[in-house]
Each structure stands twice: as structure tokens, then as C-alpha cells.
């Protein structure tokens, strides 16, 4: 497919830089989670081997950005709140997740305005995933 046509079909996926860029974002995201002291608590929620989790997040984020729909083909509807219900996620955990994502985006996505838009969208999802009893309308 002509790359311009592809960009029209999935503008965000193309804007980020396609699969290679998404893979780098996820690798950097988990590298930061593995090293930042602020992220130690959420790192501990994950398995010692981050390989399988990385592979899933790469597929999820590609699809979320408008790229290939491999995630839902393999895992069905994301049901992110349900899939995170086993973990205790409050504002500190949400912010640690966002800190890792911010750092990863800074290393991979050069357009500052676009990074800001992505962070706003991640904030909404991360805040919706939050399952601490405080401050939730539900
Ligand atoms: C708010 C803070 C968050 C924490 C503490 C957190 C933590 C986790 C943990 C511990 C897992 C399980 C990993 C595994 O089983 O290997 C997971 C899975 C996942 N998370 Fe998060 N997460 C957060 C936010 C998010 C956000 C904002 C997104 C999406 C933008 C997201 C997307 C996913 C996906 C796609 C999976 C895999 C689901 C599946 O099994 O299909 N998470 N998360």
C-alpha cells in the first residue's frame, strides 16, 4: 500500500513511526519501569520476566494507535479494567505508569505536541483503570 494511503488509514500509528517505533516505546517503557525507583511498586506487580508482557503491550498499543488489530484477534476485547482488577492501582501507581510512558515517548516521539496528546489519552485510560476506592464516582 502507498505509505500516504496507509497514513490516512491509521494516522496515529503512522505519526508515531509505525511498528518499529511502537516496539521501541514499549521496550523503553519497561526498561524505565525496571529502573526508576518511583516505579518499583508497579514493577513488583509484574512477573520477573517482562518478555511476554512486552509482547502483549506492543500489540495492544499498535492497535490502539490504529495499526494492525493483532491484539483483539488474539485476546479479544481488551477489558482493561477487568484485566487490572487483581492489582491495587491508586494515584501513585497510575502516576508511576505515566512517568515511565512519558520517558519512553520522549525517547522515541520527537513531536512535542503529539507527545502531549498521547500523554493526555494515556492519562484518561490510566485514571479509568485506577481501582482504589477513593475518588471514584462508581
Ligand atoms: C494505571 C497504572 C497501571 C498499572 C499499575 C498496570 C499494571 C499492569 C499489570 C501488572 C499487568 C499484568 C502484566 C502481565 O500479566 O504480564 C498489566 C497488563 C496490561 N496493561 Fe496495564 N497497568 C496500568 C495501566 C495501563 C494502561 C494505561 C494501559 C493502556 C494504555 C495498560 C495496558 C495493559 C495491557 C494491554 C495489558 C495486558 C492485558 C492482557 O493480558 O491482554 N495498562 N498492566
Coordinates of C-alpha atoms and ligand atoms in Angstrom, one line a residue:
X1 CA 0.0 0.0 0.0
X2 CA 1.2 3.5 -0.8
X3 CA 2.6 4.9 2.6
X4 CA 0.4 8.0 2.1
X5 CA -2.7 5.9 1.9
X6 CA -1.6 3.9 5.0
X7 CA -1.0 7.2 6.9
X8 CA -4.6 8.3 6.1
X9 CA -6.0 5.0 7.3
X10 CA -4.1 5.0 10.6
X11 CA -2.8 8.5 11.1
X12 CA -1.6 8.0 14.7
X13 CA 0.2 4.7 14.1
X14 CA 2.0 6.3 11.1
X15 CA 2.7 9.5 13.0
X16 CA 4.4 7.6 15.8
X17 CA 6.6 5.9 13.3
X18 CA 4.9 2.5 12.7
X19 CA 5.6 -0.8 14.4
X20 CA 9.3 -0.2 14.9
X21 CA 8.6 2.9 16.9
X22 CA 5.8 1.2 19.0
X23 CA 8.2 -1.6 19.8
X24 CA 10.8 0.9 20.9
X25 CA 8.3 2.8 23.1
X26 CA 7.3 -0.5 24.8
X27 CA 10.9 -1.6 25.3
X28 CA 11.9 1.8 26.8
X29 CA 8.7 1.9 28.9
X30 CA 9.6 -1.4 30.6
X31 CA 13.3 -0.5 30.9
X32 CA 12.2 2.6 32.8
X33 CA 9.8 0.6 34.9
X34 CA 12.6 -1.8 35.7
X35 CA 15.0 1.0 36.8
X36 CA 13.1 4.1 38.1
X37 CA 12.7 4.0 41.9
X38 CA 9.3 5.6 41.6
X39 CA 8.2 2.6 39.5
X40 CA 9.4 -0.1 41.9
X41 CA 5.9 -0.7 43.3
X42 CA 4.3 -1.3 39.9
X43 CA 7.3 -3.3 38.7
X44 CA 6.7 -5.7 41.6
X45 CA 3.2 -6.3 40.2
X46 CA 4.7 -7.9 37.1
X47 CA 6.4 -11.2 36.5
X48 CA 10.3 -11.2 36.8
X49 CA 10.4 -11.9 33.0
X50 CA 8.8 -9.0 31.2
X51 CA 9.1 -10.6 27.8
X52 CA 5.5 -11.9 27.5
X53 CA 4.0 -8.7 28.9
X54 CA 6.1 -6.6 26.5
X55 CA 4.8 -8.6 23.5
X56 CA 1.2 -8.1 24.6
X57 CA 1.6 -4.3 25.1
X58 CA 3.3 -3.9 21.7
X59 CA 0.2 -5.5 20.1
X60 CA -2.2 -3.5 22.2
X61 CA -0.6 -0.1 21.6
X62 CA -0.2 -0.8 17.9
X63 CA -4.0 -1.4 17.7
X64 CA -4.8 1.5 20.0
X65 CA -2.9 3.8 17.6
X66 CA -4.8 2.5 14.6
X67 CA -2.3 -0.1 13.4
X68 CA -2.8 -3.9 12.9
X69 CA -5.6 -5.4 15.0
X70 CA -3.5 -8.3 16.3
X71 CA -4.2 -7.7 19.9
X72 CA -8.0 -8.2 19.7
X73 CA -7.6 -11.0 17.2
X74 CA -5.6 -12.9 19.8
X75 CA -7.0 -11.7 23.1
X76 CA -10.5 -10.4 22.3
X77 CA -11.8 -7.2 23.8
X78 CA -9.1 -5.6 26.0
X79 CA -11.4 -5.3 29.1
X80 CA -8.6 -3.3 30.7
X81 CA -10.4 -2.6 34.0
X82 CA -11.2 -6.2 34.4
X83 CA -7.6 -7.3 33.5
X84 CA -6.2 -4.9 36.1
X85 CA -8.6 -5.7 38.8
X86 CA -6.2 -8.1 40.5
X87 CA -3.8 -5.2 41.2
X88 CA -4.3 -2.4 43.6
X89 CA -4.0 0.8 41.5
X90 CA -4.3 4.2 43.1
X91 CA -3.0 7.6 42.1
X92 CA 0.6 6.7 42.9
X93 CA 0.5 3.6 40.7
X94 CA -1.2 5.5 37.9
X95 CA 1.4 8.3 38.1
X96 CA 4.3 5.8 38.1
X97 CA 2.9 4.1 35.0
X98 CA 2.5 7.5 33.3
X99 CA 6.1 8.6 34.3
X100 CA 7.5 5.5 32.5
X101 CA 5.4 6.2 29.5
X102 CA 6.4 9.9 29.4
X103 CA 10.1 8.9 29.5
X104 CA 9.6 6.3 26.7
X105 CA 7.7 8.7 24.5
X106 CA 10.4 11.4 25.0
X107 CA 13.0 8.9 23.6
X108 CA 11.0 7.9 20.6
X109 CA 8.5 10.5 19.5
X110 CA 10.1 13.8 18.5
X111 CA 7.0 15.9 18.1
X112 CA 6.4 17.5 21.5
X113 CA 2.7 18.5 20.7
X114 CA 1.9 14.9 19.6
X115 CA 3.6 13.5 22.7
X116 CA 1.4 15.8 24.8
X117 CA -1.7 14.5 23.0
X118 CA -0.7 10.9 23.6
X119 CA 0.0 11.6 27.3
X120 CA -3.5 13.1 27.7
X121 CA -5.0 10.0 26.2
X122 CA -2.8 7.7 28.4
X123 CA -3.8 9.7 31.5
X124 CA -7.5 9.1 30.7
X125 CA -7.0 5.4 30.3
X126 CA -4.7 5.1 33.3
X127 CA -7.1 7.1 35.5
X128 CA -10.1 4.9 34.4
X129 CA -8.1 1.8 35.2
X130 CA -7.5 3.1 38.7
X131 CA -9.4 0.9 41.1
X132 CA -8.7 2.4 44.5
X133 CA -11.9 3.1 46.4
X134 CA -11.1 6.8 46.9
X135 CA -12.4 9.3 44.5
X136 CA -14.2 7.0 42.0
X137 CA -17.7 8.0 41.0
X138 CA -18.8 4.4 40.5
Ligands
LIG1 C1 -2.5 2.7 35.8 C2 -1.4 2.0 36.1 C3 -1.2 0.7 35.5 C4 -0.6 -0.4 36.2 C5 -0.1 -0.4 37.6 C6 -0.7 -1.5 35.3 C7 -0.2 -2.8 35.5 C8 -0.4 -3.9 34.8 C9 0.0 -5.2 35.1 C10 0.6 -5.6 36.5 C11 -0.4 -6.1 34.1 C12 -0.2 -7.6 34.0 C13 1.0 -7.9 33.3 C14 1.1 -9.4 32.9 O1 0.2 -10.1 33.1 O2 2.1 -9.7 32.3 C15 -0.9 -5.2 33.1 C16 -1.4 -5.7 31.9 C17 -1.8 -4.8 30.8 N1 -1.9 -3.5 30.9 FE1 -1.5 -2.3 32.5 N2 -1.2 -1.1 34.1 C18 -1.5 0.2 34.2 C19 -2.1 1.0 33.2 C20 -2.3 0.6 31.9 C21 -2.7 1.5 30.8 C22 -2.9 3.0 30.9 C23 -2.8 0.7 29.7 C24 -3.2 1.1 28.3 C25 -3.0 2.2 27.8 C26 -2.5 -0.7 30.1 C27 -2.5 -1.7 29.2 C28 -2.3 -3.0 29.6 C29 -2.4 -4.2 28.7 C30 -2.9 -4.1 27.3 C31 -2.1 -5.3 29.5 C32 -2.2 -6.8 29.0 C33 -3.7 -7.2 29.0 C34 -3.9 -8.6 28.5 O3 -3.5 -9.5 29.3 O4 -4.3 -8.8 27.4 N3 -2.1 -0.7 31.4 N4 -0.9 -3.9 33.5

